Short mmCIF file of C-alpha atoms and ligand atoms in Angstrom, two decimals:
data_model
loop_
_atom_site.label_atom_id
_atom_site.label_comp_id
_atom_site.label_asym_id
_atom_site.label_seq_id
_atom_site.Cartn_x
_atom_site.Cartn_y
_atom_site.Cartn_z
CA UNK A 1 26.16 20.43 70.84
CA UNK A 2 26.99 20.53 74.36
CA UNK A 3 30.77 22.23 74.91
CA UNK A 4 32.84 19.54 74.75
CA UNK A 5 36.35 20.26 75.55
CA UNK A 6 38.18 17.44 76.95
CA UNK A 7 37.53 13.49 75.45
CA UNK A 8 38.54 10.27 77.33
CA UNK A 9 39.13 7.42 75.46
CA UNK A 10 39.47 3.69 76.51
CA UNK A 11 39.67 0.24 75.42
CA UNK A 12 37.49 -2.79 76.69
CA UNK A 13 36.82 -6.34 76.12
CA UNK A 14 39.35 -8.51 74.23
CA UNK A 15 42.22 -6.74 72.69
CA UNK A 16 42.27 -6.43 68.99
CA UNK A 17 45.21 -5.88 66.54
CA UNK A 18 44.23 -2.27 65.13
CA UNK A 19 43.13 -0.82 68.49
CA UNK A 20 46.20 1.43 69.03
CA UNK A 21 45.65 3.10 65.45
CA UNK A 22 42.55 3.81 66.35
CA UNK A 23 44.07 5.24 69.75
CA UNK A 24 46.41 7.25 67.65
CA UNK A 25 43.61 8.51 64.87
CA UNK A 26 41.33 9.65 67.88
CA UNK A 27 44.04 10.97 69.86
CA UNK A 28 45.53 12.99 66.84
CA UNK A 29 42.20 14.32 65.61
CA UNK A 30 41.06 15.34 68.54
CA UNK A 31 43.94 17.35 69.18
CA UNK A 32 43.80 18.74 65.70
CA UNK A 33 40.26 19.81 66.65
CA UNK A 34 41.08 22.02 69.57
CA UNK A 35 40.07 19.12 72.01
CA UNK A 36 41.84 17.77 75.11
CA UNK A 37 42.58 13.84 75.48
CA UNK A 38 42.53 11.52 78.60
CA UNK A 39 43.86 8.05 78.06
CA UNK A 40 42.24 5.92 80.35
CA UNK A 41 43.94 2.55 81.07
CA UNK A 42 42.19 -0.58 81.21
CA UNK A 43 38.82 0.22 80.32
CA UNK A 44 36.06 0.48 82.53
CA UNK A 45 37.87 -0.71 85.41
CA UNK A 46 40.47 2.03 85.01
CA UNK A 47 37.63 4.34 84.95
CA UNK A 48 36.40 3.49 88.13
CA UNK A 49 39.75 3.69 89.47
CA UNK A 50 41.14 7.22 88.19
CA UNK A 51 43.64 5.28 85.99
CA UNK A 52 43.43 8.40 83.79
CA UNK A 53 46.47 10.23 81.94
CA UNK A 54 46.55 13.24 80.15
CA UNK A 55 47.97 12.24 76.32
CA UNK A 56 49.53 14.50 73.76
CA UNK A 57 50.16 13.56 70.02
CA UNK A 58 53.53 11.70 71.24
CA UNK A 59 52.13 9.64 73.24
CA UNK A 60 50.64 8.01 70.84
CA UNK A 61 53.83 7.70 68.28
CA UNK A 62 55.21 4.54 67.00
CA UNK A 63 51.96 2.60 67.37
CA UNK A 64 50.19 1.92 64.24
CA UNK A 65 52.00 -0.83 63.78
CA UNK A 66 51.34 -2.06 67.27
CA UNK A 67 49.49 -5.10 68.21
CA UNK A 68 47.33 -5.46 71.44
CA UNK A 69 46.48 -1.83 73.30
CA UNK A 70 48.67 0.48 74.85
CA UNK A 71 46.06 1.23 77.24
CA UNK A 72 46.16 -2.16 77.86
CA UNK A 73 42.15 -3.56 78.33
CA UNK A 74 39.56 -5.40 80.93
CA UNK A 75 36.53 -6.79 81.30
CA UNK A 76 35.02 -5.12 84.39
CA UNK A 77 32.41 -6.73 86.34
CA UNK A 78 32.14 -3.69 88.57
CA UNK A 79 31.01 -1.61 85.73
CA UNK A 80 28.22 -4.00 85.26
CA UNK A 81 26.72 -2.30 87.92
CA UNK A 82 24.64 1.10 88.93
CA UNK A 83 27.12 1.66 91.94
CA UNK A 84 30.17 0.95 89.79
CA UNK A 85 28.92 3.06 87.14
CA UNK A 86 28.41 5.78 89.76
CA UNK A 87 32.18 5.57 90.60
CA UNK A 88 33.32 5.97 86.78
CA UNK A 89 30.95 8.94 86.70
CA UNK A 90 32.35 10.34 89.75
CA UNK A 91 35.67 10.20 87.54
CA UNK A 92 34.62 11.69 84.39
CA UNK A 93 33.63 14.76 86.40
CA UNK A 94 36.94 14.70 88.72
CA UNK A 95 38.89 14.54 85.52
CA UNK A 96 36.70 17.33 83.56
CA UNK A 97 35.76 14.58 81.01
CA UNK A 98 32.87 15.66 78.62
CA UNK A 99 32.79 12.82 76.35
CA UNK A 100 33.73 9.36 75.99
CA UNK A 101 35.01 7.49 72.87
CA UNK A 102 35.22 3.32 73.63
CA UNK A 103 36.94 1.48 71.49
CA UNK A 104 35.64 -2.65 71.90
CA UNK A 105 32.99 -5.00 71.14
CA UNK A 106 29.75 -5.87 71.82
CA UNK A 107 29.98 -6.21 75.96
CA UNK A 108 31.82 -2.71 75.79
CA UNK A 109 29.61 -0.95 73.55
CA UNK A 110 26.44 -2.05 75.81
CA UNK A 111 28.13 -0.69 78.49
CA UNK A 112 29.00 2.77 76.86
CA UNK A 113 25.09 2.60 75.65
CA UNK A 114 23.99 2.60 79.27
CA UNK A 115 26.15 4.06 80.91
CA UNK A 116 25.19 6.95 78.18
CA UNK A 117 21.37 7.35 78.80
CA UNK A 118 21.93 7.23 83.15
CA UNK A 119 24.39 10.17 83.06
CA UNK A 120 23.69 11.84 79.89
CA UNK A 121 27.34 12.01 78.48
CA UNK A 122 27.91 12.16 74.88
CA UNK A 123 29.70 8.55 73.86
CA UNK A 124 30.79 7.34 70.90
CA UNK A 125 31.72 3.83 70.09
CA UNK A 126 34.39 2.19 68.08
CA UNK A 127 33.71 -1.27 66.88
CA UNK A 128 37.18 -3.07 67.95
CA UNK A 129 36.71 -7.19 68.38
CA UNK A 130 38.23 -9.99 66.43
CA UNK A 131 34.29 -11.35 66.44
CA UNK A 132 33.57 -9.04 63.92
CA UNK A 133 30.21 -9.54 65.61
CA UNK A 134 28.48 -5.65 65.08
CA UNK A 135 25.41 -4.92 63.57
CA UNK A 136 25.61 -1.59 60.93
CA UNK A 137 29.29 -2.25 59.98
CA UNK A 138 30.91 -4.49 57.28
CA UNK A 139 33.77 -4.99 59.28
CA UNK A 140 35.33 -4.41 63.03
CA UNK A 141 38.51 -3.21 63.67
CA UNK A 142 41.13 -6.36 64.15
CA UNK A 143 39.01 -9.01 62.07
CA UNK A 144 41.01 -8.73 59.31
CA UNK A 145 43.75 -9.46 60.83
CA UNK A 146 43.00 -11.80 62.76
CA UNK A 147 41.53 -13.34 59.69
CA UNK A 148 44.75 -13.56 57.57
CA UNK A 149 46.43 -15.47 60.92
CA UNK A 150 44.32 -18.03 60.90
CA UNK A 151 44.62 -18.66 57.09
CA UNK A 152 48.57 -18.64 57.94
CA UNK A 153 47.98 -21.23 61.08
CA UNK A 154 45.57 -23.20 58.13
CA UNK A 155 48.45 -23.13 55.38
CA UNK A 156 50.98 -24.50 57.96
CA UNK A 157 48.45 -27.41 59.48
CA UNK A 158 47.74 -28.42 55.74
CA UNK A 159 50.82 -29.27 55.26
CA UNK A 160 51.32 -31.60 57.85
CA UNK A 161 47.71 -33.07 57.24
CA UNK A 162 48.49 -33.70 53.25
CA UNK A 163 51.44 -35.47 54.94
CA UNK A 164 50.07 -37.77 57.35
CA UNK A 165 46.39 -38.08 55.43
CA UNK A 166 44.59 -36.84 58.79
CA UNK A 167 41.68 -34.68 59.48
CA UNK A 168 42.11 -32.16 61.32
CA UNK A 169 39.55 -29.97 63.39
CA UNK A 170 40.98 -26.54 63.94
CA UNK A 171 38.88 -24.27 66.88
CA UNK A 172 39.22 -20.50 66.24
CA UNK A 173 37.52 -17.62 68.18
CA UNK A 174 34.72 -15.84 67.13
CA UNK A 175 32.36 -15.93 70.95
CA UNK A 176 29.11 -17.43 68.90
CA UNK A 177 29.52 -15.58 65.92
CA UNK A 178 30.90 -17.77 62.36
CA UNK A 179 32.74 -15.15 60.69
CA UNK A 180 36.29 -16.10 60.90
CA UNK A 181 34.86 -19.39 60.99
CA UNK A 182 33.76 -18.73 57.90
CA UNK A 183 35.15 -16.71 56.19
CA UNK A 184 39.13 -18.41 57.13
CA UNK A 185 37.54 -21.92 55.51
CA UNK A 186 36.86 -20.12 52.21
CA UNK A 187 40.51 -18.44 52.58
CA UNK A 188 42.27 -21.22 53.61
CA UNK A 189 40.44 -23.29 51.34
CA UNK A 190 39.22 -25.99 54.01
CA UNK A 191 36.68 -28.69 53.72
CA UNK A 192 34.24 -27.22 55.59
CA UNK A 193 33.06 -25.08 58.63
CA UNK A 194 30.82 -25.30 61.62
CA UNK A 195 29.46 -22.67 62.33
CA UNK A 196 27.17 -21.49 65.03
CA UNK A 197 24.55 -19.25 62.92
CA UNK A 198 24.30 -22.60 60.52
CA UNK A 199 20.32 -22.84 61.18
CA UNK A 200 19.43 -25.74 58.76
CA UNK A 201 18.90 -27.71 62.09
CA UNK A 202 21.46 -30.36 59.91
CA UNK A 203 23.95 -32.15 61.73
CA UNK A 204 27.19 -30.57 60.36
CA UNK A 205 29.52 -32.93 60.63
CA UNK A 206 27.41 -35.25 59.25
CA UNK A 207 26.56 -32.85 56.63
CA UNK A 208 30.47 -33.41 56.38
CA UNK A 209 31.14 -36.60 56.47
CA UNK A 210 28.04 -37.13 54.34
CA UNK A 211 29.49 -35.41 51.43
CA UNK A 212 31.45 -37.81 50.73
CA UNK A 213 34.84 -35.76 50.76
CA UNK A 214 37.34 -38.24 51.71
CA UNK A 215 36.32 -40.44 49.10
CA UNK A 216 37.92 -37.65 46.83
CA UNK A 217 40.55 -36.42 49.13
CA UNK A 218 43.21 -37.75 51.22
CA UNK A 219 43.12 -35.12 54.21
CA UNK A 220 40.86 -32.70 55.44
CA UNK A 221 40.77 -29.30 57.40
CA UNK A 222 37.43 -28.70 59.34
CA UNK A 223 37.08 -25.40 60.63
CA UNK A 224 35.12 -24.91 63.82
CA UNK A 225 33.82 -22.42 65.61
CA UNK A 226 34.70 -21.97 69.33
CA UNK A 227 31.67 -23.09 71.74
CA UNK A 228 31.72 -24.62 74.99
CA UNK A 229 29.81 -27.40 74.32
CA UNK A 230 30.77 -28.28 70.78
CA UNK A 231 34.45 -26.65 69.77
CA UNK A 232 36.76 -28.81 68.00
CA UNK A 233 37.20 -31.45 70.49
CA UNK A 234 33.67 -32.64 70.50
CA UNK A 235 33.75 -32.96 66.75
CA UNK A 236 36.90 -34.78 66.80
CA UNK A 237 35.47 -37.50 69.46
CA UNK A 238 32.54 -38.18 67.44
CA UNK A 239 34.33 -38.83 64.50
CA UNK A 240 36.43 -41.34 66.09
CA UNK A 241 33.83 -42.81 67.48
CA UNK A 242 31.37 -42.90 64.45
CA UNK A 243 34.20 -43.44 61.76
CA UNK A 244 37.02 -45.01 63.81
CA UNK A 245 38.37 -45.53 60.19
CA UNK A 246 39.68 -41.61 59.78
CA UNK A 247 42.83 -40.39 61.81
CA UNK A 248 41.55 -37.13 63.58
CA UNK A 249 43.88 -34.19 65.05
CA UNK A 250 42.53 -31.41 66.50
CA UNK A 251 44.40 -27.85 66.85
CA UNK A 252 42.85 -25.12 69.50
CA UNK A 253 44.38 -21.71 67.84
CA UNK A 254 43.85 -20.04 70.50
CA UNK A 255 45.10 -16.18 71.60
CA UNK A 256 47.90 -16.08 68.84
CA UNK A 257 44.63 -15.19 67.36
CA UNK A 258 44.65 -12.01 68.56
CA UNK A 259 47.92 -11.20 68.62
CA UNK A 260 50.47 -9.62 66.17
CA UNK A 261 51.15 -6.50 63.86
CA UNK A 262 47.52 -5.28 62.36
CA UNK A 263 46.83 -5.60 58.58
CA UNK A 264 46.70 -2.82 55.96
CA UNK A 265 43.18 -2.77 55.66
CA UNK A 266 42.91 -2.90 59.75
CA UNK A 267 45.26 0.04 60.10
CA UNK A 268 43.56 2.10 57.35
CA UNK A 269 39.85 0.93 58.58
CA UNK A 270 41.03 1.83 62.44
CA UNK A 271 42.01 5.76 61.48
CA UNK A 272 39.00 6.45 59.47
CA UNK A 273 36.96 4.99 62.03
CA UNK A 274 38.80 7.05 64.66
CA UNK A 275 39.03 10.68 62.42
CA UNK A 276 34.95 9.57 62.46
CA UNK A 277 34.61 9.62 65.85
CA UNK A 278 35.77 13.37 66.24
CA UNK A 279 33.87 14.33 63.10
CA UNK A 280 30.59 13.27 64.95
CA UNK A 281 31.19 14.64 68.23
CA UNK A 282 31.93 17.68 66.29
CA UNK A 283 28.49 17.02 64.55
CA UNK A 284 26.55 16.82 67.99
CA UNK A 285 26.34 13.00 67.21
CA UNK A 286 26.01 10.85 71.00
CA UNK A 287 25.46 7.50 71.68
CA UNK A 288 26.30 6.29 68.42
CA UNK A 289 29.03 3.48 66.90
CA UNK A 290 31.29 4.40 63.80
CA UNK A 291 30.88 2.05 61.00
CA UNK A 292 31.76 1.59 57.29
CA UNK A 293 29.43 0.40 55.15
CA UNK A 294 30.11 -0.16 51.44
CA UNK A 295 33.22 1.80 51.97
CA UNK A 296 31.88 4.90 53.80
CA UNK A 297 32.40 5.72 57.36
CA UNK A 298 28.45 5.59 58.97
CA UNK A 299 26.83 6.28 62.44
CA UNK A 300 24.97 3.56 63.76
CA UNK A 301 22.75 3.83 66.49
CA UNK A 302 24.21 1.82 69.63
CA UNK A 303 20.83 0.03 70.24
CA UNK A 304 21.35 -1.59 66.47
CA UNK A 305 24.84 -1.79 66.81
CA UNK A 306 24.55 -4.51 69.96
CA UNK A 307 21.82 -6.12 68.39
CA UNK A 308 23.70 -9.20 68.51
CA UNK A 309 21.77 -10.95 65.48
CA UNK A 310 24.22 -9.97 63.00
CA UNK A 311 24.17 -12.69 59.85
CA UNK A 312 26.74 -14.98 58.22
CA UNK A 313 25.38 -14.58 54.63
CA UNK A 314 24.11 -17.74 53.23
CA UNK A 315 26.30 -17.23 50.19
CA UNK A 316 29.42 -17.33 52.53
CA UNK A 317 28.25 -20.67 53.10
CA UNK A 318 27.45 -21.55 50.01
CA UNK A 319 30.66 -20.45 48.35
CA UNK A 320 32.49 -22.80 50.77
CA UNK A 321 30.26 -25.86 50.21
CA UNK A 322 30.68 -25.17 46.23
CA UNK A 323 34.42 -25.39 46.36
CA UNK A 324 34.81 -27.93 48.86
CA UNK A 325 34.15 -30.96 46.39
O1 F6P B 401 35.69 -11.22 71.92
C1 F6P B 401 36.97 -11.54 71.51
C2 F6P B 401 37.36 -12.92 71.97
O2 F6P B 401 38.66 -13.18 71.49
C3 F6P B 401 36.39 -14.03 71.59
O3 F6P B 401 36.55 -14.45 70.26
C4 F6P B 401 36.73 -15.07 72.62
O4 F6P B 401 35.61 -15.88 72.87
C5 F6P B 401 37.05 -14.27 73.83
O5 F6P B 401 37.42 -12.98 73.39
C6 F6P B 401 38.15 -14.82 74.70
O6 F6P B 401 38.24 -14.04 75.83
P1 F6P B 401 39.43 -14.08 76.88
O7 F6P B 401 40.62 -13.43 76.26
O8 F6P B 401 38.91 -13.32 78.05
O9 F6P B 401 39.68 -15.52 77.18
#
């Protein structure tokens, strides 16, 4: 292992609830471990910038049960590039940074994986996104969260749509990956859910509509994941259009999404993951995202961890169709 003495740490990409216990496990057991910490606020773009402070264990008190980041986050197109990437190495080495730990999704991780292999620094990824879109993990830090809102949001919008005997079409997050899609439809126990890794090449909604399930029901919740083209909205028109019979509402969820106080399981999964991170820098592990995988903390390889072909399982889907009748 090369001597590693002082590790940076940032967040990037979307904010997820969860992110500032995994601040506060990497922070602490770093420190533990002999090691010095540099916060560095608003990810990549901070880096570039010398946004960089110098954190003891207090500064990260009071903030397990925090939503959002306290290094607060970005998406930086400047890092996208070799000349912006030059300026955040320019940083590290102003700053006496040895090793980076990057707490984010899929964007941030491909970032820390390249930015890795052109100046040779040991970096370590932390898989924190809603999307709960990484390969070689079973979850990502703030999904299960996020999750449980969403079934909250559902509860509520049942309610009204028992009341009034309306479908509804309620758009959640997820940037082309089903899970909370999903996975919130089984939860909230919704009608059904479109999803974009649904590869039968079947029409969905008339897959839905098809079933028959208003002959049993009087109101229906269709969960559907965001997409440009098709969200919720495009759903709802065409079944006004094709079945000007049914009385559609649509509700956009939005970023309450990603807001609010992180779950157990999100709090717990966020200081393993972050205790991990020090345990393989200690191990001479680089370049590498901390998972858990049937309950144990695992290293996966960033060029699997981006792969961004990780599957809804087809039993997900069929557990949902099952108990939608
Ligand atoms: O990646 C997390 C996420 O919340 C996605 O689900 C969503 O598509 C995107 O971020 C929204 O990004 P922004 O906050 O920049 O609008």
């Amino acid at each position: 292992m090369r001597d590693i003495k002082c590790i940076g740490i940032l967040t990037s990409g979307g904010d997820a609830p969860g992110m500032n216990a995994a601040i506060r496990a990497v922070t602490r057991s770093a420190i533990a471990n002999g090691f010095r910490v540099k916060a560095i606020y608003r990810g990549y773009e901070g880096l570039i910038n010398n946004e960089v402070v110098e954190f003891s264990t207090e500064n990260v008190s009071n903030i397990i049960q925090r939503g959002g980041t306290i290094l607060k986050t970005a998406r930086s197109k400047e890092f996208e590039t070799p000349e912006g990437r030059k300026k955040a190495y320019a940083v590290m080495q102003k700053q006496a940074i040895d090793a980076l730990v990057v707490i984010g999704g899929n964007g941030s991780l491909t970032g820390a994986r390249i930015f890795a292999r052109e100046f040779d620094i040991p970096c370590i990824g932390l898989p924190g996104t809603i999307d709960n879109d990484l390969n070689g993990t079973d979850s990502t830090i703030g999904y299960d969260t996020t999750l449980n809102t969403i079934m909250d949001c559902v509860d509520k919008i049942r309610d009204t749509a028992t009341s009034h005997q309306r479908i509804f079409f309620v758009e959640v997050m997820g940037r082309d990956a089903g899970f909370l899609a999903q996975n919130s439809a089984i939860a909230a126990g919704a009608e059904a859910a479109i999803i974009p890794e649904d590869s039968t090449g079947a029409d969905q909604l008339e897959h839905f509509v098809g079933r028959g399930i208003r002959k049993s029901k009087s109101s229906s919740i269709v969960i559907v994941s965001e997409s440009p083209k098709c969200g919720a909205m495009y759903y709802a028109d065409r079944l006004r259009k094709e079945y000007p019979e049914y009385e559609v509402r649509v509700s956009i969820l939005g970023h309450m999404q990603r807001g609010g106080s992180p779950s157990a399981y999100d709090r717990v999964l966020a200081s393993r993951l972050g205790v991990g991170a020090i345990n393989a820098l200690l191990e001479g592990q680089r370049n590498v995202m901390i998972g858990i995988r049937n309950d144990e903390v695992v290293y996966v390889p960033f060029s699997s961890a981006v792969k961004s072909d990780k599957p809804v399982k087809k039993e997900l889907i069929d557990v949902l169709d099952t108990l939608s009748i």
